[in-house]
Amino acid sequence: MSKHDVPILSRRRLLMLTGTALPAGVISACGILPTPQPPSQLYRLSPKSTFDGNIPNVALQLGIEPPLAPAGLNSSQIAVMRGELTMDYFARAKWVDTAPAMVHRLLVESFENSGKIVGVGRSGVGLRSDYELQTELREFQAEYLEGGAVPKIRVRMNCKLVKIPQRIIVASHSFESLRPAPDNRMESIIKSFDLALGNVMKKIVGWTLTRVAEL
């Protein structure tokens, strides 16, 4: 071997060593990647389908505006409070839509299920409303307060009934339901959300139709 061959062999050896080192580096890098987390479980709630028999029939059309909500509730994450001044969310559990959008759809369906009104629908979709219902979702969370190991579900909505086309508020009321969950399983918590929201929507439907019939 001549002295001129030495640099060539050294370069080849260097390339071989580098080639064998790369896979080890790749394996090492893969070893520090975070472990994939399981996807979030999606949950949905149901519209109200049973109502008091004394709700009046009304020959009117009602438009329902999407609920307003604070930023902490305007999310598909399921809110939980563990202190009076703090809000968090359950891990790996979400609503099928943002909370206000889901409640809006269920409220429209609940009015339809009552069978007591000629027409009801989302505001601004071609419905020529006689009245509009404006709502605000003020509470929609599970609460672990006072050191409780099992949460209570709180749902509170404020409603304003607006006469169209004058845009005059003719009635307003706030509705609330507090429902303790039977245990700390996520399925039980969601069922308690369903019962609490159903109770509030039942009250809203009855109050709205009664007030409209009186006006």
Coordinates of N, CA and C in Angstrom, one line a residue:
M1 N 0.9 -1.2 0.0 CA 0.0 0.0 0.0 C 0.9 1.2 0.0
S2 N 0.6 2.1 -0.9 CA 1.4 3.4 -1.0 C 0.9 4.4 0.0
K3 N 1.7 5.4 0.3 CA 1.3 6.4 1.2 C 0.2 7.2 0.6
H4 N 0.0 7.2 -0.7 CA -1.1 7.9 -1.3 C -2.5 7.2 -1.1
D5 N -2.4 5.9 -0.8 CA -3.7 5.2 -0.5 C -4.2 5.4 0.9
V6 N -3.5 5.9 1.8 CA -3.9 6.0 3.2 C -5.0 6.9 3.4
P7 N -5.1 8.1 2.9 CA -6.2 9.0 3.0 C -7.5 8.5 2.5
I8 N -7.4 7.7 1.4 CA -8.6 7.1 0.8 C -9.2 6.1 1.7
L9 N -8.3 5.2 2.3 CA -8.8 4.2 3.2 C -9.4 4.8 4.5
S10 N -8.7 5.9 4.9 CA -9.2 6.5 6.1 C -10.6 7.1 5.9
R11 N -10.8 7.7 4.7 CA -12.1 8.3 4.4 C -13.1 7.2 4.4
R12 N -12.8 6.1 3.7 CA -13.8 5.0 3.6 C -14.1 4.4 5.0
R13 N -13.1 4.3 5.8 CA -13.3 3.8 7.2 C -14.2 4.8 8.0
L14 N -13.9 6.0 7.8 CA -14.7 7.1 8.5 C -16.2 7.0 8.1
L15 N -16.4 6.8 6.8 CA -17.8 6.7 6.3 C -18.5 5.5 6.8
M16 N -17.7 4.4 6.9 CA -18.3 3.1 7.4 C -18.7 3.3 8.9
L17 N -17.8 4.0 9.7 CA -18.1 4.2 11.1 C -19.3 5.1 11.3
T18 N -19.4 6.2 10.4 CA -20.5 7.1 10.5 C -21.8 6.4 10.1
G19 N -21.7 5.5 9.1 CA -22.9 4.8 8.7 C -23.5 3.9 9.8
T20 N -22.6 3.3 10.5 CA -23.0 2.4 11.6 C -23.5 3.2 12.8
A21 N -23.0 4.4 12.9 CA -23.4 5.2 14.1 C -24.8 5.9 14.0
L22 N -25.2 6.1 12.8 CA -26.5 6.8 12.6 C -27.7 6.0 13.1
P23 N -27.8 4.8 12.8 CA -28.9 4.0 13.4 C -29.0 4.1 14.9
A24 N -27.8 4.0 15.5 CA -27.8 4.1 17.0 C -28.3 5.4 17.5
G25 N -28.0 6.5 16.7 CA -28.4 7.8 17.1 C -29.9 7.9 16.9
V26 N -30.4 7.3 15.8 CA -31.9 7.3 15.6 C -32.6 6.6 16.7
I27 N -32.1 5.4 17.0 CA -32.7 4.6 18.1 C -32.7 5.4 19.4
S28 N -31.6 6.1 19.7 CA -31.6 6.8 20.9 C -32.6 8.0 20.9
A29 N -32.7 8.6 19.8 CA -33.6 9.7 19.7 C -35.1 9.2 19.8
C30 N -35.4 8.1 19.2 CA -36.7 7.5 19.4 C -37.0 7.2 20.8
G31 N -36.0 6.8 21.6 CA -36.3 6.4 22.9 C -36.7 7.5 23.8
I32 N -36.5 8.8 23.4 CA -37.0 9.9 24.3 C -38.3 10.6 23.8
L33 N -38.9 10.0 22.8 CA -40.2 10.5 22.3 C -41.2 10.2 23.4
P34 N -42.2 11.2 23.6 CA -43.2 10.9 24.6 C -44.1 9.8 24.2
T35 N -44.6 9.1 25.2 CA -45.5 7.9 24.9 C -46.9 8.5 24.4
P36 N -47.4 8.0 23.3 CA -48.7 8.5 22.8 C -49.8 8.3 23.8
Q37 N -50.6 9.3 24.0 CA -51.8 9.2 25.0 C -53.0 8.7 24.3
P38 N -53.9 8.0 24.9 CA -55.1 7.5 24.3 C -56.0 8.7 24.0
P39 N -56.8 8.6 22.9 CA -57.6 9.7 22.5 C -58.7 10.0 23.5
S40 N -59.2 11.2 23.5 CA -60.3 11.6 24.5 C -61.6 10.9 24.2
Q41 N -62.3 10.5 25.2 CA -63.6 9.9 25.0 C -64.6 11.1 24.8
L42 N -65.4 11.0 23.8 CA -66.4 12.0 23.5 C -67.8 11.6 24.2
Y43 N -68.4 12.6 24.7 CA -69.7 12.4 25.4 C -70.7 13.4 24.8
R44 N -72.0 13.0 24.8 CA -73.1 13.8 24.4 C -74.2 13.7 25.4
L45 N -75.1 14.7 25.4 CA -76.3 14.8 26.2 C -77.5 14.7 25.4
S46 N -78.7 14.5 26.1 CA -79.9 14.2 25.3 C -80.9 15.4 25.5
P47 N -81.8 15.6 24.5 CA -82.8 16.6 24.7 C -83.9 16.2 25.6
K48 N -84.7 17.1 26.1 CA -85.8 16.8 27.0 C -87.0 16.3 26.1
S49 N -87.7 15.3 26.6 CA -88.8 14.8 25.8 C -90.1 14.6 26.6
T50 N -90.0 14.8 27.9 CA -91.3 14.8 28.7 C -91.5 16.1 29.4
F51 N -92.7 16.5 29.4 CA -93.0 17.9 30.0 C -94.3 17.8 30.8
D52 N -94.5 18.8 31.6 CA -95.8 18.9 32.4 C -97.0 19.1 31.4
G53 N -98.1 18.5 31.8 CA -99.2 18.5 30.9 C -99.9 19.8 30.9
N54 N -99.6 20.8 31.8 CA -100.3 22.1 31.8 C -99.6 23.1 30.9
I55 N -98.6 22.7 30.1 CA -98.0 23.7 29.2 C -98.9 24.1 28.1
P56 N -99.2 25.3 27.8 CA -100.1 25.7 26.8 C -99.6 25.5 25.4
N57 N -100.5 25.3 24.5 CA -100.2 25.3 23.0 C -100.1 26.8 22.6
V58 N -99.2 27.1 21.7 CA -99.0 28.5 21.2 C -98.9 28.4 19.7
A59 N -99.7 29.3 19.0 CA -99.6 29.4 17.6 C -98.6 30.5 17.2
L60 N -97.4 30.3 17.5 CA -96.4 31.3 17.3 C -95.1 30.6 16.8
Q61 N -94.2 31.4 16.3 CA -92.8 30.9 16.0 C -91.8 31.5 16.9
L62 N -90.9 30.6 17.3 CA -89.8 31.0 18.3 C -88.5 30.8 17.7
G63 N -87.6 31.8 17.7 CA -86.2 31.6 17.3 C -85.4 31.6 18.6
I64 N -84.4 30.7 18.6 CA -83.5 30.5 19.7 C -82.1 30.9 19.3
E65 N -81.6 31.9 20.0 CA -80.2 32.3 19.7 C -79.2 31.4 20.4
P66 N -78.0 31.2 19.8 CA -77.0 30.4 20.5 C -76.6 31.0 21.8
P67 N -76.5 30.2 22.9 CA -76.2 30.7 24.2 C -74.8 31.4 24.3
L68 N -74.8 32.5 25.0 CA -73.6 33.2 25.3 C -72.9 32.3 26.5
A69 N -71.6 32.4 26.6 CA -70.9 31.7 27.7 C -69.6 32.3 27.9
P70 N -69.1 32.3 29.2 CA -67.8 32.8 29.5 C -66.7 31.9 28.8
A71 N -65.5 32.4 28.6 CA -64.5 31.7 27.9 C -64.2 30.3 28.5
G72 N -64.3 30.2 29.8 CA -64.0 28.9 30.4 C -65.0 27.8 30.1
L73 N -66.2 28.2 29.7 CA -67.2 27.2 29.3 C -67.4 27.1 27.8
N74 N -66.8 28.0 27.1 CA -67.0 28.0 25.6 C -66.0 27.1 25.0
S75 N -66.1 25.8 25.3 CA -65.1 24.8 24.9 C -65.8 23.4 24.9
S76 N -65.1 22.5 24.2 CA -65.6 21.1 24.2 C -65.1 20.4 25.4
Q77 N -64.1 21.0 26.2 CA -63.6 20.3 27.4 C -64.7 20.4 28.5
I78 N -64.7 19.4 29.3 CA -65.7 19.2 30.4 C -65.2 19.9 31.6
A79 N -65.8 21.0 32.0 CA -65.3 21.8 33.1 C -65.5 21.2 34.5
V80 N -64.5 21.4 35.4 CA -64.6 20.9 36.7 C -64.0 22.0 37.7
M81 N -64.6 22.2 38.8 CA -64.1 23.1 39.8 C -63.8 22.4 41.1
R82 N -62.5 22.6 41.5 CA -62.0 22.0 42.8 C -61.8 23.0 43.9
G83 N -62.1 24.3 43.5 CA -62.1 25.4 44.5 C -63.0 26.5 44.0
E84 N -63.3 27.4 44.9 CA -64.3 28.4 44.6 C -63.8 29.3 43.5
L85 N -62.5 29.5 43.3 CA -62.0 30.5 42.4 C -61.1 29.8 41.3
T86 N -61.2 28.5 41.1 CA -60.4 27.9 40.1 C -61.3 27.0 39.2
M87 N -60.8 26.8 38.0 CA -61.5 25.9 37.0 C -60.5 25.1 36.3
D88 N -60.8 23.9 36.1 CA -60.0 22.9 35.4 C -60.9 22.1 34.4
Y89 N -60.3 21.1 33.8 CA -61.0 20.2 32.9 C -60.7 18.8 33.1
F90 N -61.6 17.9 32.9 CA -61.3 16.5 33.0 C -60.4 16.1 31.9
A91 N -59.4 15.2 32.3 CA -58.5 14.7 31.3 C -59.1 13.6 30.4
R92 N -58.8 13.6 29.1 CA -59.3 12.6 28.1 C -60.8 12.4 28.1
A93 N -61.5 13.5 28.3 CA -63.0 13.5 28.2 C -63.4 14.8 27.7
K94 N -64.3 14.8 26.6 CA -64.7 16.0 26.0 C -66.2 15.8 25.5
W95 N -66.9 17.0 25.4 CA -68.2 17.0 24.7 C -68.0 16.8 23.2
V96 N -69.1 16.4 22.6 CA -69.0 16.2 21.1 C -68.9 17.5 20.4
D97 N -69.2 18.6 21.1 CA -69.2 20.0 20.5 C -68.8 20.9 21.6
T98 N -68.7 22.2 21.3 CA -68.5 23.1 22.4 C -69.8 23.1 23.3
A99 N -69.6 23.4 24.6 CA -70.8 23.3 25.5 C -71.9 24.2 25.0
P100 N -71.7 25.5 24.6 CA -72.8 26.3 24.2 C -73.5 25.8 22.9
A101 N -72.7 25.3 22.0 CA -73.3 24.7 20.7 C -74.1 23.5 21.0
M102 N -73.6 22.6 21.9 CA -74.4 21.4 22.2 C -75.7 21.8 22.9
V103 N -75.6 22.7 23.9 CA -76.8 23.1 24.6 C -77.8 23.8 23.7
H104 N -77.4 24.6 22.8 CA -78.2 25.2 21.8 C -79.1 24.2 21.0
R105 N -78.4 23.2 20.5 CA -79.0 22.2 19.7 C -80.1 21.4 20.5
L106 N -79.7 21.1 21.8 CA -80.6 20.3 22.6 C -81.8 21.1 23.0
L107 N -81.6 22.4 23.2 CA -82.7 23.3 23.6 C -83.7 23.4 22.5
V108 N -83.3 23.5 21.2 CA -84.2 23.6 20.1 C -84.9 22.3 20.0
E109 N -84.2 21.1 20.1 CA -84.9 19.8 20.1 C -85.9 19.7 21.2
S110 N -85.6 20.2 22.3 CA -86.5 20.1 23.5 C -87.8 20.8 23.2
F111 N -87.8 22.0 22.6 CA -89.0 22.7 22.3 C -89.7 22.0 21.2
E112 N -89.1 21.4 20.2 CA -89.7 20.6 19.2 C -90.4 19.4 19.8
N113 N -89.8 18.7 20.8 CA -90.3 17.5 21.4 C -91.6 17.8 22.3
S114 N -91.7 19.1 22.7 CA -92.9 19.5 23.5 C -94.2 19.3 22.7
G115 N -94.1 19.6 21.4 CA -95.3 19.5 20.6 C -96.3 20.6 20.9
K116 N -95.8 21.7 21.5 CA -96.7 22.8 22.0 C -96.6 24.1 21.2
I117 N -95.7 24.1 20.2 CA -95.5 25.3 19.5 C -95.5 25.1 18.0
V118 N -96.0 26.0 17.2 CA -96.1 25.8 15.8 C -94.7 25.7 15.1
G119 N -93.8 26.6 15.5 CA -92.5 26.6 14.8 C -91.4 27.1 15.8
V120 N -90.3 26.4 15.8 CA -89.2 26.7 16.6 C -87.9 26.3 15.8
G121 N -86.9 27.2 16.0 CA -85.6 26.9 15.3 C -84.5 27.8 15.7
R122 N -83.4 27.7 15.1 CA -82.3 28.5 15.3 C -82.5 29.9 14.7
S123 N -82.2 30.9 15.5 CA -82.4 32.3 14.9 C -81.5 32.5 13.7
G124 N -82.0 33.3 12.8 CA -81.2 33.6 11.6 C -81.1 32.5 10.5
V125 N -82.0 31.6 10.5 CA -81.9 30.5 9.5 C -83.2 30.5 8.6
G126 N -83.8 31.7 8.4 CA -85.0 31.9 7.6 C -86.3 31.8 8.4
L127 N -86.2 31.5 9.7 CA -87.5 31.5 10.5 C -88.0 32.9 10.8
R128 N -89.2 33.1 10.4 CA -89.8 34.5 10.7 C -90.4 34.4 12.1
S129 N -89.6 34.7 13.1 CA -90.0 34.6 14.5 C -90.9 35.6 15.0
D130 N -91.8 35.2 15.9 CA -92.7 36.2 16.6 C -91.9 36.6 17.9
Y131 N -91.1 35.7 18.4 CA -90.3 35.9 19.6 C -89.0 35.3 19.4
E132 N -88.0 35.8 20.1 CA -86.7 35.2 20.2 C -86.3 34.9 21.7
L133 N -85.7 33.8 21.9 CA -85.2 33.4 23.2 C -83.7 33.6 23.2
Q134 N -83.2 34.5 24.0 CA -81.8 34.7 24.2 C -81.3 34.0 25.5
T135 N -80.3 33.3 25.5 CA -79.8 32.5 26.6 C -78.4 32.7 26.9
E136 N -78.0 32.5 28.2 CA -76.6 32.6 28.6 C -76.3 31.5 29.5
L137 N -75.3 30.7 29.1 CA -74.9 29.5 29.9 C -73.9 30.0 31.0
R138 N -74.3 30.1 32.2 CA -73.5 30.7 33.3 C -72.8 29.7 34.1
E139 N -73.4 28.5 34.3 CA -72.7 27.5 35.0 C -72.9 26.2 34.3
F140 N -71.9 25.4 34.1 CA -72.0 24.1 33.4 C -70.7 23.3 33.8
Q141 N -70.7 22.9 35.0 CA -69.5 22.2 35.5 C -69.8 21.2 36.6
A142 N -68.8 20.3 36.8 CA -68.8 19.4 37.9 C -68.0 20.1 39.1
E143 N -68.5 20.0 40.3 CA -67.9 20.7 41.4 C -67.5 19.8 42.5
Y144 N -66.2 19.8 42.8 CA -65.6 19.1 44.0 C -65.3 20.1 45.1
L145 N -66.3 20.6 45.7 CA -66.1 21.6 46.7 C -66.3 21.1 48.1
E146 N -65.7 21.8 49.1 CA -65.8 21.4 50.5 C -65.2 20.0 50.7
G147 N -64.2 19.7 50.0 CA -63.5 18.4 50.1 C -64.2 17.2 49.7
G148 N -65.2 17.4 48.9 CA -66.0 16.2 48.4 C -65.3 15.3 47.5
A149 N -65.4 14.0 47.7 CA -64.8 13.0 46.8 C -65.6 12.7 45.6
V150 N -66.9 13.1 45.6 CA -67.9 12.9 44.5 C -68.4 14.2 44.1
P151 N -68.5 14.5 42.8 CA -68.9 15.9 42.4 C -70.4 16.1 42.4
K152 N -70.8 17.4 42.5 CA -72.1 17.8 42.2 C -72.1 18.5 40.8
I153 N -73.1 18.3 40.0 CA -73.2 18.9 38.7 C -74.1 20.2 38.8
R154 N -73.5 21.3 38.4 CA -74.3 22.5 38.4 C -74.5 23.1 37.0
V155 N -75.8 23.3 36.7 CA -76.2 23.9 35.4 C -77.0 25.2 35.7
R156 N -76.6 26.3 35.2 CA -77.4 27.5 35.4 C -77.5 28.3 34.1
M157 N -78.7 28.7 33.7 CA -78.9 29.4 32.4 C -79.8 30.6 32.7
N158 N -79.5 31.7 32.1 CA -80.3 32.9 32.1 C -81.0 33.1 30.8
C159 N -82.3 33.4 30.8 CA -83.1 33.5 29.6 C -83.8 34.9 29.5
K160 N -83.8 35.4 28.3 CA -84.6 36.6 28.0 C -85.5 36.4 26.8
L161 N -86.7 36.7 27.0 CA -87.7 36.6 25.9 C -87.9 37.9 25.2
V162 N -87.6 37.9 23.9 CA -87.6 39.2 23.1 C -88.7 39.2 22.1
K163 N -89.5 40.2 22.1 CA -90.6 40.4 21.1 C -90.0 40.9 19.8
I164 N -90.4 40.3 18.7 CA -89.9 40.6 17.3 C -91.1 41.3 16.6
P165 N -90.9 42.3 15.8 CA -89.6 42.9 15.4 C -89.2 44.1 16.3
Q166 N -89.9 44.4 17.3 CA -89.6 45.5 18.2 C -88.3 45.3 18.9
R167 N -87.8 44.1 19.1 CA -86.6 43.8 19.9 C -86.7 44.3 21.3
I168 N -87.9 44.1 21.9 CA -88.1 44.5 23.3 C -88.1 43.2 24.2
I169 N -87.4 43.3 25.3 CA -87.3 42.2 26.3 C -88.6 42.3 27.1
V170 N -89.4 41.2 27.0 CA -90.7 41.2 27.6 C -90.7 40.3 28.9
A171 N -89.7 39.5 29.1 CA -89.6 38.6 30.3 C -88.2 38.1 30.4
S172 N -87.7 37.9 31.6 CA -86.4 37.3 31.8 C -86.5 36.4 33.1
H173 N -85.6 35.4 33.1 CA -85.6 34.5 34.3 C -84.3 33.7 34.3
S174 N -83.9 33.2 35.4 CA -82.7 32.4 35.6 C -83.1 31.0 36.1
F175 N -82.6 30.0 35.5 CA -82.9 28.6 35.9 C -81.6 27.8 36.3
E176 N -81.7 27.1 37.4 CA -80.6 26.4 37.9 C -80.9 25.0 38.4
S177 N -80.0 24.1 38.2 CA -80.2 22.7 38.7 C -78.8 22.2 39.3
L178 N -78.9 21.6 40.5 CA -77.7 21.1 41.1 C -77.9 19.6 41.4
R179 N -77.2 18.7 40.7 CA -77.4 17.3 40.8 C -76.2 16.6 41.3
P180 N -76.2 15.9 42.4 CA -75.0 15.1 42.9 C -74.9 13.9 42.1
A181 N -73.6 13.6 41.7 CA -73.3 12.3 41.0 C -73.4 11.2 42.0
P182 N -73.8 10.0 41.6 CA -73.8 8.9 42.5 C -72.5 8.4 42.9
D183 N -71.5 8.5 42.0 CA -70.1 8.1 42.3 C -69.2 8.9 41.4
N184 N -67.9 8.6 41.5 CA -66.9 9.4 40.8 C -66.5 8.8 39.4
R185 N -67.3 7.9 38.9 CA -67.0 7.4 37.5 C -67.4 8.4 36.5
M186 N -66.7 8.5 35.4 CA -67.0 9.5 34.4 C -68.4 9.2 33.8
E187 N -68.8 8.0 33.6 CA -70.1 7.7 33.1 C -71.2 8.2 34.0
S188 N -71.0 8.1 35.3 CA -72.0 8.6 36.3 C -72.0 10.1 36.3
I189 N -70.9 10.8 36.1 CA -70.8 12.2 36.1 C -71.6 12.7 34.8
I190 N -71.4 12.1 33.7 CA -72.0 12.5 32.5 C -73.6 12.3 32.6
K191 N -74.0 11.2 33.2 CA -75.4 11.0 33.4 C -76.0 12.1 34.3
S192 N -75.3 12.5 35.3 CA -75.7 13.6 36.2 C -75.8 14.9 35.4
F193 N -74.8 15.2 34.5 CA -74.9 16.4 33.6 C -76.2 16.3 32.8
D194 N -76.5 15.1 32.3 CA -77.7 15.0 31.5 C -79.0 15.3 32.3
L195 N -79.0 14.8 33.5 CA -80.2 15.0 34.3 C -80.3 16.5 34.7
A196 N -79.2 17.1 35.1 CA -79.2 18.5 35.5 C -79.6 19.4 34.3
L197 N -79.0 19.2 33.1 CA -79.4 20.0 32.0 C -80.8 19.8 31.6
G198 N -81.3 18.5 31.6 CA -82.7 18.2 31.3 C -83.6 18.9 32.2
N199 N -83.3 19.0 33.5 CA -84.2 19.7 34.4 C -84.3 21.2 34.0
V200 N -83.2 21.8 33.7 CA -83.1 23.2 33.3 C -83.9 23.4 32.0
M201 N -83.7 22.6 31.0 CA -84.4 22.8 29.7 C -85.9 22.6 29.9
K202 N -86.3 21.6 30.7 CA -87.7 21.4 31.0 C -88.4 22.7 31.5
K203 N -87.7 23.3 32.5 CA -88.2 24.6 33.1 C -88.2 25.7 32.0
I204 N -87.2 25.8 31.2 CA -87.1 26.9 30.2 C -88.3 26.7 29.2
V205 N -88.5 25.5 28.7 CA -89.6 25.3 27.8 C -91.0 25.7 28.4
G206 N -91.2 25.2 29.6 CA -92.5 25.5 30.3 C -92.6 27.0 30.5
W207 N -91.6 27.7 31.0 CA -91.6 29.1 31.3 C -91.9 29.9 30.0
T208 N -91.1 29.6 29.0 CA -91.2 30.3 27.7 C -92.6 30.2 27.1
L209 N -93.1 29.0 27.0 CA -94.4 28.9 26.3 C -95.6 29.5 27.2
T210 N -95.4 29.4 28.5 CA -96.4 30.0 29.4 C -96.4 31.5 29.2
R211 N -95.2 32.1 29.2 CA -95.1 33.6 29.1 C -95.6 34.1 27.7
V212 N -95.3 33.3 26.7 CA -95.7 33.7 25.3 C -97.2 33.7 25.3
A213 N -97.9 32.7 25.8 CA -99.3 32.5 25.8 C -100.0 33.7 26.6
E214 N -99.3 34.2 27.6 CA -99.9 35.3 28.4 C -99.8 36.7 27.7
L215 N -98.9 36.8 26.8 CA -98.6 38.1 26.2 C -99.6 38.5 25.1

